[in-house]
JSON list of C-alpha atoms in Angstrom, two decimals:
[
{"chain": "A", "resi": 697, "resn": "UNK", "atom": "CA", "xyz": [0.00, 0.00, 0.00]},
{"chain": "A", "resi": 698, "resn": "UNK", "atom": "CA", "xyz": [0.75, 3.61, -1.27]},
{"chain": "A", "resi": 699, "resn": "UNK", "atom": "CA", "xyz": [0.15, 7.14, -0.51]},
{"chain": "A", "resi": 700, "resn": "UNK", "atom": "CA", "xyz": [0.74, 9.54, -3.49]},
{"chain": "A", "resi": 701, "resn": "UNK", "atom": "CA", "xyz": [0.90, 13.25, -3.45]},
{"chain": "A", "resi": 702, "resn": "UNK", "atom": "CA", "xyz": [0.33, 15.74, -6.26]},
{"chain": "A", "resi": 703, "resn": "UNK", "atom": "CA", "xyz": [0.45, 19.65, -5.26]},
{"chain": "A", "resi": 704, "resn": "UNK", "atom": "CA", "xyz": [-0.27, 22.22, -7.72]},
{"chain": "A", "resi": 705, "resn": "UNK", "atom": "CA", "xyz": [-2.32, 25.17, -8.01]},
{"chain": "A", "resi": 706, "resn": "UNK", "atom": "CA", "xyz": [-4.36, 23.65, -10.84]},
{"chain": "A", "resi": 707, "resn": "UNK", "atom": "CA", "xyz": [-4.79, 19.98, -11.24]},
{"chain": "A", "resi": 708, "resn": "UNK", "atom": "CA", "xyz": [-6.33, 19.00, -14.29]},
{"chain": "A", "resi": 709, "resn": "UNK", "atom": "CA", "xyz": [-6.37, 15.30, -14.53]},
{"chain": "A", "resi": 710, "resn": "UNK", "atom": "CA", "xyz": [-7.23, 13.30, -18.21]},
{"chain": "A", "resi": 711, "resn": "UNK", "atom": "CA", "xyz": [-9.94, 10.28, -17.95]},
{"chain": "A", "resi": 712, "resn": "UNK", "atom": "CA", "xyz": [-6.47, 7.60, -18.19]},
{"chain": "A", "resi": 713, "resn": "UNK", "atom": "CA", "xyz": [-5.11, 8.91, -15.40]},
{"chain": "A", "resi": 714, "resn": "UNK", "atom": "CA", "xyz": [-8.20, 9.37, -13.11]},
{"chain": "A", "resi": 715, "resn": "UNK", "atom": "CA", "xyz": [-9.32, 5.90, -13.77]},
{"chain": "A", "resi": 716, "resn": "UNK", "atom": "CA", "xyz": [-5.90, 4.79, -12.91]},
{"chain": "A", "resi": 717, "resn": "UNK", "atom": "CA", "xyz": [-6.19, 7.26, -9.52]},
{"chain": "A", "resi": 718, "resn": "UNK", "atom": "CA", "xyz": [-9.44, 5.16, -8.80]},
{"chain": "A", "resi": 719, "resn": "UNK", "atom": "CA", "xyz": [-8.32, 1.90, -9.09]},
{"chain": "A", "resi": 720, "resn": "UNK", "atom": "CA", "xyz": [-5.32, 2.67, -7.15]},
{"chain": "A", "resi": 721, "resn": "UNK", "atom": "CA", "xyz": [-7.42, 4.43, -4.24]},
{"chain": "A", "resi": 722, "resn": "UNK", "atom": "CA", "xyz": [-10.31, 1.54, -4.55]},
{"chain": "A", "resi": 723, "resn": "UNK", "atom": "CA", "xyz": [-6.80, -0.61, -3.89]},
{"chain": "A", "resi": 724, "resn": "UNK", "atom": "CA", "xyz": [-6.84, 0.31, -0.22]},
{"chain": "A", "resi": 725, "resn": "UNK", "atom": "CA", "xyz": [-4.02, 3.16, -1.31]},
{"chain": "A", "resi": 726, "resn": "UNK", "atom": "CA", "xyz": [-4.16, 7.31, -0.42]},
{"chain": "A", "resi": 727, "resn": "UNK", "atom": "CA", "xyz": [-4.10, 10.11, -2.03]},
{"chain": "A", "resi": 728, "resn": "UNK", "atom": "CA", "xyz": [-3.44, 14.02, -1.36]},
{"chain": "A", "resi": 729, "resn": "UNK", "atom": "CA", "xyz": [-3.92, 16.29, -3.57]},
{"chain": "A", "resi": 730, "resn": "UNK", "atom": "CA", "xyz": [-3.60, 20.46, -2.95]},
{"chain": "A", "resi": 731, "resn": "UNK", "atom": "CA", "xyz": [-4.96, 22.66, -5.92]},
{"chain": "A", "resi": 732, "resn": "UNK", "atom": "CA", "xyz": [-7.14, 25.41, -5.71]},
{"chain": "A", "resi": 733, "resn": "UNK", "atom": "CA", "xyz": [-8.79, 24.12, -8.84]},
{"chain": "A", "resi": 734, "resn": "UNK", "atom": "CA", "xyz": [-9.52, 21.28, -9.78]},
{"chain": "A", "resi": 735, "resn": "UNK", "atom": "CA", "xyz": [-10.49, 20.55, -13.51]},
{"chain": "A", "resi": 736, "resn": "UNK", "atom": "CA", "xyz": [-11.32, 17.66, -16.10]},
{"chain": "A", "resi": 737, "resn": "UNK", "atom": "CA", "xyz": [-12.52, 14.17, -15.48]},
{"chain": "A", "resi": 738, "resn": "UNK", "atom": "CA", "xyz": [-11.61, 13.65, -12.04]},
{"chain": "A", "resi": 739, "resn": "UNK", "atom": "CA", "xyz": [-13.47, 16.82, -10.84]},
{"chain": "A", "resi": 740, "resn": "UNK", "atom": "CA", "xyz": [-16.39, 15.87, -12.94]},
{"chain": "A", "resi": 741, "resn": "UNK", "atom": "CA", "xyz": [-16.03, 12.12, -11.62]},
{"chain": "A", "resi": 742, "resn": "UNK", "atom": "CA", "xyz": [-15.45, 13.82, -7.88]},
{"chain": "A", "resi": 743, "resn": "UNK", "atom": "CA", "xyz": [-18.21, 16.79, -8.67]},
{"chain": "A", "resi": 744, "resn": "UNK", "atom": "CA", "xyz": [-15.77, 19.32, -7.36]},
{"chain": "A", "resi": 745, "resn": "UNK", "atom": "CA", "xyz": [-15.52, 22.96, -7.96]},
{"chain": "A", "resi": 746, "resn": "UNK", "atom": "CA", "xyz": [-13.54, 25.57, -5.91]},
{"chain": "A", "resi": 747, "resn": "UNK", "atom": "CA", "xyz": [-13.78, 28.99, -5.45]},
{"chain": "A", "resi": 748, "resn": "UNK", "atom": "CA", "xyz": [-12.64, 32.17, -3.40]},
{"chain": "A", "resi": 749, "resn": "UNK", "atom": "CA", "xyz": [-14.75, 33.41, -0.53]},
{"chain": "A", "resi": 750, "resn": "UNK", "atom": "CA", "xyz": [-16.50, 36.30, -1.14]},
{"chain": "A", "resi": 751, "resn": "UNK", "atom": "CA", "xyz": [-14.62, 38.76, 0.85]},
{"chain": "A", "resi": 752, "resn": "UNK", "atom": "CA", "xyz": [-11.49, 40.65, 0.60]},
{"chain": "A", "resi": 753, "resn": "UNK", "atom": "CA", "xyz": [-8.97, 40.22, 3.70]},
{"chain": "A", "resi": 754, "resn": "UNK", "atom": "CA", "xyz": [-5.25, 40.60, 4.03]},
{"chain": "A", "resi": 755, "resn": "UNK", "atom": "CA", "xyz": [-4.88, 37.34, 5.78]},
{"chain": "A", "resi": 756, "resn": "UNK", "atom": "CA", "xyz": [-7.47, 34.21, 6.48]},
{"chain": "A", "resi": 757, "resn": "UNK", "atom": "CA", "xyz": [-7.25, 31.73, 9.07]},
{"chain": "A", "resi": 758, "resn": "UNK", "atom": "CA", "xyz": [-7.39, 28.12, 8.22]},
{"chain": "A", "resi": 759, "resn": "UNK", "atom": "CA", "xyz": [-7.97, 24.95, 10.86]},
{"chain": "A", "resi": 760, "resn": "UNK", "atom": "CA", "xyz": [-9.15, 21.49, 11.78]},
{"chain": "A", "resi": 761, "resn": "UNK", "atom": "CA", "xyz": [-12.50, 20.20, 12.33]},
{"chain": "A", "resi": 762, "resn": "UNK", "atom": "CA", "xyz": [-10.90, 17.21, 14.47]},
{"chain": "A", "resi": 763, "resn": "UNK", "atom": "CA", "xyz": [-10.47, 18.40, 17.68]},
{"chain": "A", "resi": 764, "resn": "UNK", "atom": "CA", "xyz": [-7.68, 16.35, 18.50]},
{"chain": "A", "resi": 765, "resn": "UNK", "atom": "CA", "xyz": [-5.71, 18.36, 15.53]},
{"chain": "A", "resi": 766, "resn": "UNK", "atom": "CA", "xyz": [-7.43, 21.65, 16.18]},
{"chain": "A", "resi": 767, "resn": "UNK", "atom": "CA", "xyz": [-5.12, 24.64, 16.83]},
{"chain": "A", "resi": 768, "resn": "UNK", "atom": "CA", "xyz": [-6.19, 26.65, 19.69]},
{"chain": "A", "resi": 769, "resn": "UNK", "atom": "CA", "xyz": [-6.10, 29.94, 16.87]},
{"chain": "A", "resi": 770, "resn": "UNK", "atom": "CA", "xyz": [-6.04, 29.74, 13.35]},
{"chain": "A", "resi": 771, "resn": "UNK", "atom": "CA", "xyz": [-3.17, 29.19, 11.41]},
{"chain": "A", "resi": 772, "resn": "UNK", "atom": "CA", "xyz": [-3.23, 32.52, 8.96]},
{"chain": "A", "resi": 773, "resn": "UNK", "atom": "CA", "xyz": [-2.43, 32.47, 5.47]},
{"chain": "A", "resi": 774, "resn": "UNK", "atom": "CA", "xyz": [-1.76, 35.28, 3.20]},
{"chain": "A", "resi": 775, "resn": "UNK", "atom": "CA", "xyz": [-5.06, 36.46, 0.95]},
{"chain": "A", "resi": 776, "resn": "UNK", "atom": "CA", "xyz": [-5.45, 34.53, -2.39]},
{"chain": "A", "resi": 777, "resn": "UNK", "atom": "CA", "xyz": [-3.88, 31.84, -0.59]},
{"chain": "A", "resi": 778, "resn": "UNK", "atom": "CA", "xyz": [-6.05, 30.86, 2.36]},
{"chain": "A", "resi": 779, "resn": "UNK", "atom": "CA", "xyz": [-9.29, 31.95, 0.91]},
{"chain": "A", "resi": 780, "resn": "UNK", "atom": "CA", "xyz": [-10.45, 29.27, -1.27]},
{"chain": "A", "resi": 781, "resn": "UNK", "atom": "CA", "xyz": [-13.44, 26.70, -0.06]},
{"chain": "A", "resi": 782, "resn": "UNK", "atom": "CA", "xyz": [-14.92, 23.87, -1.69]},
{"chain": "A", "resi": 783, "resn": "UNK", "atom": "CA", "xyz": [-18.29, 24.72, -3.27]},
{"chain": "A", "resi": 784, "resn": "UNK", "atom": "CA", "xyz": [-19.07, 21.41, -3.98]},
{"chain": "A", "resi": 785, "resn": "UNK", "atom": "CA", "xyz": [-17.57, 17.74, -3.79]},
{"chain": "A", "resi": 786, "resn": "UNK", "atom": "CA", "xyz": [-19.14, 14.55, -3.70]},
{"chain": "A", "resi": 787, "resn": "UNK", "atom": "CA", "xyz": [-20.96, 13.88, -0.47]},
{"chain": "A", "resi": 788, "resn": "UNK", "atom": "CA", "xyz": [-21.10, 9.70, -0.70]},
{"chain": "A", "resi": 789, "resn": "UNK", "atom": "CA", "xyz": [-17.91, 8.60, 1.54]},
{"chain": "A", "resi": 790, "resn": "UNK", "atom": "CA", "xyz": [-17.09, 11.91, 2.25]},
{"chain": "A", "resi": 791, "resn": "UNK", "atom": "CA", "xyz": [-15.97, 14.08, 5.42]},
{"chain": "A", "resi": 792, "resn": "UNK", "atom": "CA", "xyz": [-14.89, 17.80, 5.67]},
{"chain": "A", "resi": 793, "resn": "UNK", "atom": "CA", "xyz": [-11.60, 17.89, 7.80]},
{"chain": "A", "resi": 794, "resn": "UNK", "atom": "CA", "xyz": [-10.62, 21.59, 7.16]},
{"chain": "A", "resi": 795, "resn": "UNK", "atom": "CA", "xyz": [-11.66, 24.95, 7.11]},
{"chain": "A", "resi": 796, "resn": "UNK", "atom": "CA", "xyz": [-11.56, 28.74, 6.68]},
{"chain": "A", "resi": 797, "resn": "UNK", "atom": "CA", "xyz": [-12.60, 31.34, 9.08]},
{"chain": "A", "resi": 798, "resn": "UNK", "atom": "CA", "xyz": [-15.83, 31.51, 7.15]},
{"chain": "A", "resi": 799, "resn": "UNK", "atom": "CA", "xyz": [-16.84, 28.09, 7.73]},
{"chain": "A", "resi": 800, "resn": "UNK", "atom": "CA", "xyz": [-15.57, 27.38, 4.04]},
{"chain": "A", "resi": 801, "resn": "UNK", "atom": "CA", "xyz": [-14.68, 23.70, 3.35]},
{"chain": "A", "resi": 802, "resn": "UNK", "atom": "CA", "xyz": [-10.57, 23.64, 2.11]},
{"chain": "A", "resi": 803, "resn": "UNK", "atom": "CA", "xyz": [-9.85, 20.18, 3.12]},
{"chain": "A", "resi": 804, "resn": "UNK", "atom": "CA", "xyz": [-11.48, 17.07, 2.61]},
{"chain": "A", "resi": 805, "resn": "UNK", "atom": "CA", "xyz": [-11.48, 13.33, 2.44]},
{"chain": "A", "resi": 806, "resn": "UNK", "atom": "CA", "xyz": [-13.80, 11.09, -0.26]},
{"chain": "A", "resi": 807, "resn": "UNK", "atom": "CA", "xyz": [-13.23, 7.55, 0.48]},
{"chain": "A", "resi": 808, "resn": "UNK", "atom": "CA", "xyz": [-13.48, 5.21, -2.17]},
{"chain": "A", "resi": 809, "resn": "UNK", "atom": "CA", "xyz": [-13.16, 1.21, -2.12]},
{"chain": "A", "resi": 810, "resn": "UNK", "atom": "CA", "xyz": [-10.77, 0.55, 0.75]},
{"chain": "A", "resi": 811, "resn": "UNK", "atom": "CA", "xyz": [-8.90, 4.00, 0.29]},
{"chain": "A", "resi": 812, "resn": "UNK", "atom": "CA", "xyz": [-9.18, 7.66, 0.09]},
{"chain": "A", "resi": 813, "resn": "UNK", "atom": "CA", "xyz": [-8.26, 10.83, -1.55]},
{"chain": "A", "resi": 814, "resn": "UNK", "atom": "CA", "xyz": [-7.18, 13.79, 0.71]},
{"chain": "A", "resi": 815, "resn": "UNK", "atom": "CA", "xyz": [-8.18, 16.97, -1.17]},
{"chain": "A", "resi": 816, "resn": "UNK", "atom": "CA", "xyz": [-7.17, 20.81, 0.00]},
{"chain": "A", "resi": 817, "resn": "UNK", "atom": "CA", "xyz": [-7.85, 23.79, -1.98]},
{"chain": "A", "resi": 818, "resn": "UNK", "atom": "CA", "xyz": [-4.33, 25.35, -0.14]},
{"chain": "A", "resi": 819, "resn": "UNK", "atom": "CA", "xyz": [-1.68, 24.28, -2.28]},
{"chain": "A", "resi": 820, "resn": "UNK", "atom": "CA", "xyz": [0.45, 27.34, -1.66]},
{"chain": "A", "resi": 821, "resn": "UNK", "atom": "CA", "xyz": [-0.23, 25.93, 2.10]},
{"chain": "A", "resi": 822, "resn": "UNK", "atom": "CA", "xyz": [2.31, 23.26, 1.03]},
{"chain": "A", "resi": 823, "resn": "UNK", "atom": "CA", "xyz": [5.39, 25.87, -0.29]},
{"chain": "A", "resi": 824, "resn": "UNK", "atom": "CA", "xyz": [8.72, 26.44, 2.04]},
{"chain": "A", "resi": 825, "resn": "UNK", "atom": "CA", "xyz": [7.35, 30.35, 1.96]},
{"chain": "A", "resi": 826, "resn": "UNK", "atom": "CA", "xyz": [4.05, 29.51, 3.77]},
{"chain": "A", "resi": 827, "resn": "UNK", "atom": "CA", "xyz": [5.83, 26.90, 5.92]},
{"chain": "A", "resi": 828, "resn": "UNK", "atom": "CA", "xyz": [8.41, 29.40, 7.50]},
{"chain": "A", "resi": 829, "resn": "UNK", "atom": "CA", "xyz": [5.22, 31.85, 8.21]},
{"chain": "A", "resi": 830, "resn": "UNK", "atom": "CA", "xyz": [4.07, 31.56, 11.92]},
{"chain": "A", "resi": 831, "resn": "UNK", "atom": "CA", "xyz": [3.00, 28.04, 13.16]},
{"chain": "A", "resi": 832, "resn": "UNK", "atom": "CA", "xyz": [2.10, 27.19, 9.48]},
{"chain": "A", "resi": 833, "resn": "UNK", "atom": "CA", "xyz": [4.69, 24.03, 9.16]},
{"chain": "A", "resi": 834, "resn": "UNK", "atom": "CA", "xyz": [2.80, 22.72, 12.20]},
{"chain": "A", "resi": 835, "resn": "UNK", "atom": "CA", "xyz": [-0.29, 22.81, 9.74]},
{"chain": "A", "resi": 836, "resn": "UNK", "atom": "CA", "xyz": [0.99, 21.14, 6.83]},
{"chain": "A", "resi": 837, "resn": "UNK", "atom": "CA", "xyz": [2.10, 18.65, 9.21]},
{"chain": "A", "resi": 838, "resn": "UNK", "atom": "CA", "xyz": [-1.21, 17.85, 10.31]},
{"chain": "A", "resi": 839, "resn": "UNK", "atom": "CA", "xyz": [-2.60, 17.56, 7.37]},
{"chain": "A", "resi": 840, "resn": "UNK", "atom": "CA", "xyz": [-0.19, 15.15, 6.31]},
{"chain": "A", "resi": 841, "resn": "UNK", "atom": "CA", "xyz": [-0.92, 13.18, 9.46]},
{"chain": "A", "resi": 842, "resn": "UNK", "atom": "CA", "xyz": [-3.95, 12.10, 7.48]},
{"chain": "A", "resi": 843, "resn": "UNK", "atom": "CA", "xyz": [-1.91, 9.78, 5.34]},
{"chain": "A", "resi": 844, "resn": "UNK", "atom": "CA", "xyz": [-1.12, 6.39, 6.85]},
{"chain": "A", "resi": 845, "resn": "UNK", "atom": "CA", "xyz": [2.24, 5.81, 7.55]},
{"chain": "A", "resi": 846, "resn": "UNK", "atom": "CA", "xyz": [4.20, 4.01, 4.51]},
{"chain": "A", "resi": 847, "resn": "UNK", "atom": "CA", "xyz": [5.75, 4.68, 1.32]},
{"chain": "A", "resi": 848, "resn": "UNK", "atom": "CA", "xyz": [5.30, 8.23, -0.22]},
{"chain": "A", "resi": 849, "resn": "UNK", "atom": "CA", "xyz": [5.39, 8.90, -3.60]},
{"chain": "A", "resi": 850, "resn": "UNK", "atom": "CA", "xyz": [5.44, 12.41, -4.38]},
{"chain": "A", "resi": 851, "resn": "UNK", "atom": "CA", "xyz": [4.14, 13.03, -8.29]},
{"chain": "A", "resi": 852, "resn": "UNK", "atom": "CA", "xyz": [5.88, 15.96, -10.16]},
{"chain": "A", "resi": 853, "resn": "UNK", "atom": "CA", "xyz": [4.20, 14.96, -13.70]},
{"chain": "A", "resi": 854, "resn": "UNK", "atom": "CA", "xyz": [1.45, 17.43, -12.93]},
{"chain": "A", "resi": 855, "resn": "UNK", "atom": "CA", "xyz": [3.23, 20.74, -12.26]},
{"chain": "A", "resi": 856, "resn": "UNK", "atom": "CA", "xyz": [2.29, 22.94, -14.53]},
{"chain": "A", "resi": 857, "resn": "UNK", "atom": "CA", "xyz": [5.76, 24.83, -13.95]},
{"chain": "A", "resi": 858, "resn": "UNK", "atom": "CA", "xyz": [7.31, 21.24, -15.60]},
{"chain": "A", "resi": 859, "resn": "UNK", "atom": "CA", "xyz": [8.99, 22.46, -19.04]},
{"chain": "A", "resi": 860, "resn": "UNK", "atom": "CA", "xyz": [7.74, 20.55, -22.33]},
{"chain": "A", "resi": 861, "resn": "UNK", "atom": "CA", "xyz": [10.23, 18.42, -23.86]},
{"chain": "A", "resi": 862, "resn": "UNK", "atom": "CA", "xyz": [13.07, 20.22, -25.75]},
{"chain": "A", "resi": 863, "resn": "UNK", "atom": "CA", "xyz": [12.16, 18.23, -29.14]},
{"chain": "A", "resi": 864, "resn": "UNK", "atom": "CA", "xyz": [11.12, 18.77, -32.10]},
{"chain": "A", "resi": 865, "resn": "UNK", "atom": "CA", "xyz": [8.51, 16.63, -31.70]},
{"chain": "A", "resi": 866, "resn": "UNK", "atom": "CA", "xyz": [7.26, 18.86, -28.36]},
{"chain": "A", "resi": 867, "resn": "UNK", "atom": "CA", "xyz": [3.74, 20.01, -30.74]},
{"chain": "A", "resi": 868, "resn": "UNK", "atom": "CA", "xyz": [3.29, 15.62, -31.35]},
{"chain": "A", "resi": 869, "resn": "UNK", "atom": "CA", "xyz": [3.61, 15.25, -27.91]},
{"chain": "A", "resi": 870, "resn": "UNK", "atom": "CA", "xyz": [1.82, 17.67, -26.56]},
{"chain": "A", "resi": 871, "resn": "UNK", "atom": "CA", "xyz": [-1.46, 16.20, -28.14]},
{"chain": "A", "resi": 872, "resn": "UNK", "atom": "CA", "xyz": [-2.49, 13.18, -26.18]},
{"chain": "A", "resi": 873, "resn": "UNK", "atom": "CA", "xyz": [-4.23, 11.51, -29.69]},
{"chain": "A", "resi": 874, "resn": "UNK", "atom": "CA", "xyz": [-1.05, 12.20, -31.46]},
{"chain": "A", "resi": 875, "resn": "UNK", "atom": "CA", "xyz": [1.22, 10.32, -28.47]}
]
């Protein structure tokens, strides 16, 4: 058994590849993903969509709804950072571990088969400039906690800061069909 982590600010995931994320999860394996949004067929498949709050702060304050992980104050993040919330996500299997100030949803688990997915809408939660902010390391940890203990695989195929190949064949493989 696996956990596998993908952290981006937009994960867009092809129908391959979320069928593959299923199978592995249904497995009994984990997955975390951060992204503010999430797009294609696994947030159709997942019925996600993100989106900011509705207000305009300098700073919003992000915790646990476990108790037991619960800071006794909110861990602040910097505006456009901390202020997305899950609008909607599939409710079958599914539990809302984090949130904003607001009462927003930003972190949540979907189990599926004998698995689950760990989803936040904070990836910028999960960069060494947020972590050295405050007590914010101590909330990345936590939210890692989530994942079982065992091997990590840490995905960097998604980035969307990943170069395309220096080819000239980059415009072939660029179009899935073509691959």
């Amino acid at each position: 058994e696996t956990n596998y982590i993908l952290i981006d600010t937009t994960l867009g995931i092809n129908k391959y590849d979320t069928e593959e994320l299923m199978s592995f999860v249904a497995m009994g394996n984990s997955v975390f993903m951060a992204a503010s949004f999430y797009l294609d067929e696994f947030a159709d498949l997942m019925e996600i969509r993100t989106a900011p709050e509705d207000i305009v702060a300098d700073r919003m304050g992000v915790n646990f709804t476990n108790p037991r992980l619960a800071a006794p104050s909110d861990y602040l993040c910097r505006r456009g950072v901390g202020n997305m919330r899950f609008v909607t996500f599939r409710k079958k299997g599914a539990a809302v571990l984090g949130v904003n100030e607001r009462k927003g949803a930003n972190f949540i688990r979907i189990r599926h088969g004998r698995g689950a997915f760990y989803l936040s809408v904070l990836p910028y939660a999960y960069t060494n400039f947020n972590m050295l902010s405050g007590k914010n390391a101590e909330y990345v940890f936590r939210s890692l906690s989530y994942l079982p203990v065992r091997r990590t695989i840490w995905d960097e195929h998604y980035k969307s800061s990943v170069a395309p190949p220096a080819t000239p064949l980059r415009y072939v493989l660029s179009r899935e069909p073509l691959t």
